[in-house]
Short mmCIF file of C-alpha atoms and ligand atoms in Angstrom, two decimals:
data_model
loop_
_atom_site.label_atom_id
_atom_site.label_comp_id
_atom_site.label_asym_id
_atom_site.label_seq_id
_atom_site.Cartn_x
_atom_site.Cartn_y
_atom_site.Cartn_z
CA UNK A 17 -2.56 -69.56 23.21
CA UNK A 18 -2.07 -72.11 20.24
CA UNK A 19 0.42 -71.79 17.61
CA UNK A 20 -2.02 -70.43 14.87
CA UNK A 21 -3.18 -67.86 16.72
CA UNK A 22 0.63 -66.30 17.26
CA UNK A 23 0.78 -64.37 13.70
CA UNK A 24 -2.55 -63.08 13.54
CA UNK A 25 -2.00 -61.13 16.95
CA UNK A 26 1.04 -59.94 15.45
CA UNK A 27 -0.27 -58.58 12.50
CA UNK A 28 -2.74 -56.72 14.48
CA UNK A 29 -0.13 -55.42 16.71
CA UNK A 30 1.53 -54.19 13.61
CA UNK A 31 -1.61 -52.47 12.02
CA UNK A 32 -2.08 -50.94 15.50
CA UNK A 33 1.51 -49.37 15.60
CA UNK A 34 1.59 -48.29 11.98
CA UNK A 35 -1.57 -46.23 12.06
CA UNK A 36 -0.87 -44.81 15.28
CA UNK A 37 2.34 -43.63 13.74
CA UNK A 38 0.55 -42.87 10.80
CA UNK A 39 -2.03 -40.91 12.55
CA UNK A 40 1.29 -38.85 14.72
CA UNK A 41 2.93 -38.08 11.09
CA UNK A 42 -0.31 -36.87 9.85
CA UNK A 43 -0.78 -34.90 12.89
CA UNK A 44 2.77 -33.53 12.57
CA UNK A 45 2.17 -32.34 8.96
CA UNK A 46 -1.24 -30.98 9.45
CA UNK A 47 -0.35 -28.58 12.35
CA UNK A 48 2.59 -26.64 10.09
CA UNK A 49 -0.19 -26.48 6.84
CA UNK A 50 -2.74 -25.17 9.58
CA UNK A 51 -0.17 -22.80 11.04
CA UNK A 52 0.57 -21.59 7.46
CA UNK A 53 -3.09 -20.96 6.43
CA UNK A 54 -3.35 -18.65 9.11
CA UNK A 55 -0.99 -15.66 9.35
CA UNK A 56 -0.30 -14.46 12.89
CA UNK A 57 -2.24 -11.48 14.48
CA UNK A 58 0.99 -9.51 13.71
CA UNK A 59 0.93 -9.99 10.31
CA UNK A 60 -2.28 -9.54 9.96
CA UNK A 61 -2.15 -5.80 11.30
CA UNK A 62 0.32 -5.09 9.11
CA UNK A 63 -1.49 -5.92 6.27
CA UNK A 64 -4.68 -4.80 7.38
CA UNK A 65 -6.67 -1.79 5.80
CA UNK A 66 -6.34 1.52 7.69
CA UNK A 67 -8.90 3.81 8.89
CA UNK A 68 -7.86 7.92 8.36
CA UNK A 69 -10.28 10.08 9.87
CA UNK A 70 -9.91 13.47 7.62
CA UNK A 71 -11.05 15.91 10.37
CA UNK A 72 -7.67 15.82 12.01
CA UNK A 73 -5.53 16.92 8.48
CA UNK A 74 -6.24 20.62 8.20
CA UNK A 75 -5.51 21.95 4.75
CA UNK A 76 -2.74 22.25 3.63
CA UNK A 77 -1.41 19.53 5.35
CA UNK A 78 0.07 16.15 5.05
CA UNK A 79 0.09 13.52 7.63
CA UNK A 80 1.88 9.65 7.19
CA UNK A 81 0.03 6.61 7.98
CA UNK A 82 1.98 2.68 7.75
CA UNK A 83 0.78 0.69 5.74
CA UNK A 84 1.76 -2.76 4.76
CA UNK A 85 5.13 -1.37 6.19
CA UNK A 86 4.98 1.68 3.82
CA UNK A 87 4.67 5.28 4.53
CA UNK A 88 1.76 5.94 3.08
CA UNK A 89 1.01 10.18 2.71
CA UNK A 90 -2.78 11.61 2.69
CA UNK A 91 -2.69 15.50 2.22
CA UNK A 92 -5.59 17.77 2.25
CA UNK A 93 -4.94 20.13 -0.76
CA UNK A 94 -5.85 23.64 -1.02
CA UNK A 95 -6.82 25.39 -3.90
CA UNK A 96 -3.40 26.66 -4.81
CA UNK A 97 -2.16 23.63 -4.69
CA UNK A 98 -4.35 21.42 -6.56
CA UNK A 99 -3.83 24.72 -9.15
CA UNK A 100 -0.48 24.26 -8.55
CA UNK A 101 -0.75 20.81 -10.44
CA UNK A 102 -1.77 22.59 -13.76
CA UNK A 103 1.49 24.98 -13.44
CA UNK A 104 3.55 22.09 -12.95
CA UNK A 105 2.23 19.88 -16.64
CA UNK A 106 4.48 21.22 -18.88
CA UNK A 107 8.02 20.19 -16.53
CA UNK A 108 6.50 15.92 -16.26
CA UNK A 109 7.49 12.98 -17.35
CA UNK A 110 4.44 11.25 -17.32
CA UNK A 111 1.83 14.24 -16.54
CA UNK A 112 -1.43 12.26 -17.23
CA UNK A 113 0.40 9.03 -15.54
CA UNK A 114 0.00 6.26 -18.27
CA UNK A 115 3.18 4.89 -17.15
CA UNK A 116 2.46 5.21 -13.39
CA UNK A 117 0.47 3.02 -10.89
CA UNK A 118 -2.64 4.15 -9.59
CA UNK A 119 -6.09 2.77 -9.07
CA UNK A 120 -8.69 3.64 -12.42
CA UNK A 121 -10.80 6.05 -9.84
CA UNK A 122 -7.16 7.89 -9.65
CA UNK A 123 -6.70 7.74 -13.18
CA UNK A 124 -7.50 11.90 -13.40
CA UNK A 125 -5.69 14.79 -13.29
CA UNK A 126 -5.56 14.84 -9.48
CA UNK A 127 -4.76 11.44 -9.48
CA UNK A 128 -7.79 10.88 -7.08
CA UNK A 129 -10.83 10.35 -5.53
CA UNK A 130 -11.67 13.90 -4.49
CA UNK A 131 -9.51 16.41 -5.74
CA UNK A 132 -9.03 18.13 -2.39
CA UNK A 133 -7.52 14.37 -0.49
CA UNK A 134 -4.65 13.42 -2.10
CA UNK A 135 -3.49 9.59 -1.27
CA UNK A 136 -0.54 7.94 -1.75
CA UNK A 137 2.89 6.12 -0.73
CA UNK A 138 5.67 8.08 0.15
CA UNK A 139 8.04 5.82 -1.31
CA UNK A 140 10.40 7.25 -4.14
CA UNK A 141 9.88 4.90 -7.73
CA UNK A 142 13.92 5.38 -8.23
CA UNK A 143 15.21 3.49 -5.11
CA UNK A 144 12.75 3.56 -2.85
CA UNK A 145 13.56 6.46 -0.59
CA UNK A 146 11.52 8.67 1.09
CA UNK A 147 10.68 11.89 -0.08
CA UNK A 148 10.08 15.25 1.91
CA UNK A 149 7.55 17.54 1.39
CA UNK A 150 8.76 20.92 0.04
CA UNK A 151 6.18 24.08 0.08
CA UNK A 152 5.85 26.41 -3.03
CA UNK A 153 7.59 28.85 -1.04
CA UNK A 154 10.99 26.72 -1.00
CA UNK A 155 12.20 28.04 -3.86
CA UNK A 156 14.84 29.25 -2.22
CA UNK A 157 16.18 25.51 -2.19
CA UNK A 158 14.31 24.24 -4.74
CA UNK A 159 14.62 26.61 -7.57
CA UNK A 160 12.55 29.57 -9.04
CA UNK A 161 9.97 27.60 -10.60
CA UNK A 162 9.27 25.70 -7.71
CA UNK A 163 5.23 25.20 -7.38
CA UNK A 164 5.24 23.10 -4.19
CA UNK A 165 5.72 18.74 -4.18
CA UNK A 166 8.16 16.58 -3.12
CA UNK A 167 11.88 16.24 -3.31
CA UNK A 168 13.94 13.16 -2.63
CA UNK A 169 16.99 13.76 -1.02
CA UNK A 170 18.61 10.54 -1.92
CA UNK A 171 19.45 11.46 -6.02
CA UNK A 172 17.27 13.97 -6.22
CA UNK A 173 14.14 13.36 -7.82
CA UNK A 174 11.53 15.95 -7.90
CA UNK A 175 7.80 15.24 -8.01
CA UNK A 176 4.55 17.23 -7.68
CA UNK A 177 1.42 17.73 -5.33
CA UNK A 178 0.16 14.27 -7.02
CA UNK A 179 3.42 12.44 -7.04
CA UNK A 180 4.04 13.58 -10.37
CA UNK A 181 7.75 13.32 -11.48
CA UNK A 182 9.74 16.23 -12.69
CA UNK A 183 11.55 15.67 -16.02
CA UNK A 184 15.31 14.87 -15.68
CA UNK A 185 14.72 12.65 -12.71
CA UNK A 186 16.02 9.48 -11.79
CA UNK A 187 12.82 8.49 -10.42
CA UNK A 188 11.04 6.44 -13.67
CA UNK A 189 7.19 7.11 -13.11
CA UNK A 190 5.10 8.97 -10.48
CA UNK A 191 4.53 7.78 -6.99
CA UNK A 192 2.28 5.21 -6.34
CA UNK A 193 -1.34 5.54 -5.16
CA UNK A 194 -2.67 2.60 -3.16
CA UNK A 195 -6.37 1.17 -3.41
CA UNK A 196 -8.57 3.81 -0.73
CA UNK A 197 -12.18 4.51 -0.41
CA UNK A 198 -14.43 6.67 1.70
CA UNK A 199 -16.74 5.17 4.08
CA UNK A 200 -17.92 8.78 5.16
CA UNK A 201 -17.44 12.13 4.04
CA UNK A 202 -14.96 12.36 6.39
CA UNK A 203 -13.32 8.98 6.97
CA UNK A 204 -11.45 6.60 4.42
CA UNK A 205 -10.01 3.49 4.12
CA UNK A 206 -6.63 2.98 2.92
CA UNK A 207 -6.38 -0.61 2.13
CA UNK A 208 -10.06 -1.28 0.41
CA UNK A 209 -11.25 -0.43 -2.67
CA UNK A 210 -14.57 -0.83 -3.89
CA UNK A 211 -13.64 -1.64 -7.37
CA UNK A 212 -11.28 -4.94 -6.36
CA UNK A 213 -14.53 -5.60 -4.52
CA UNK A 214 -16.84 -5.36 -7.38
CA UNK A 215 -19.25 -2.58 -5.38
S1 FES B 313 15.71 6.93 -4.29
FE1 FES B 313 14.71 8.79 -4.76
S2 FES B 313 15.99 9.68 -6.19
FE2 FES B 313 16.95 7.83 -5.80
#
């Protein structure tokens, strides 16, 4: 080896190292952006939409479902309660829920799709509680003109068959109903909704 050739084999050494430490760096800060684009399988689930299939809630009842770490009620009205809704009007804060949070397809009296399936998350808008379920023949507990909804024991606030709050309660606005659509006559989604969709 002459003389002259000495720095042109180091320079190439050096190119060599640098982009192989280059190419380790960019490795190194590609993997966590990767990792980060993708959320794990749990997270996912959590998130994901859930199926209900409305044959098992008989009417009259209510049954929970977890979504996106929420309780998240579907109740299959009857006809005294959904008239139980037009008793209540008079005693809301926000009866015809301009204040409240609810898809447009819920923007009704029922605050829903279908009258009869009520949807939404059992999570009191004071706090964030749970409420329970009290029947219209609690009255007993819940006073005289009790017509059957929902009654958070942590400060009290009272709400109807569509999440409704009673006047005088902490609670600010009605519960909240979360995007849902039927796939069958029988089955929905809570999770999807058509109109974020654009169908
Ligand atoms: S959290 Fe429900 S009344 Fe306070």
């Amino acid at each position: 080896m002459n003389e002259q050739e000495k720095p042109d084999k180091t320079r190439r050494n050096l190119i060599v190292a640098t982009s192989a430490v280059g190419a380790v760096a960019g490795l190194g800060a590609a993997v966590p952006f990767v990792a980060s684009m993708w959320p794990s399988e749990r997270a996912k689930a959590a998130g994901a939409p859930i199926e209900v299939d409305l044959s098992l809630i008989a009417p009259g009842e209510i049954k929970t479902f977890e979504w996106r770490g929420k309780p998240v009620w579907v109740i299959r009205r009857t006809q005294e309660m959904l008239a139980s809704l037009k008793a209540a009007e008079g005693r809301l804060s926000d009866p015809a829920s301009k204040a409240s949070e609810q898809p447009k397809y819920a923007e009704n009296e029922y605050r829903s799709q279908k009258p009869e399936i009520m949807v939404m998350e059992g999570v009191c808008t004071h706090l964030g509680c749970s409420p329970q379920m009290k029947p219209a023949d609690a009255k007993g507990e819940m006073g005289g003109d009790w017509v059957g909804g929902f009654y958070c024991p942590c400060h009290g606030s009272k709400f109807d068959l569509a999440g409704r709050v009673f006047r005088g309660a902490p609670a600010p606005v009605n519960l909240k109903v979360p995007p849902y659509e039927f796939i069958t006559d029988g089955t929905l989604v809570i999770g999807e909704d058509k109109e974020k969709k654009g169908a």
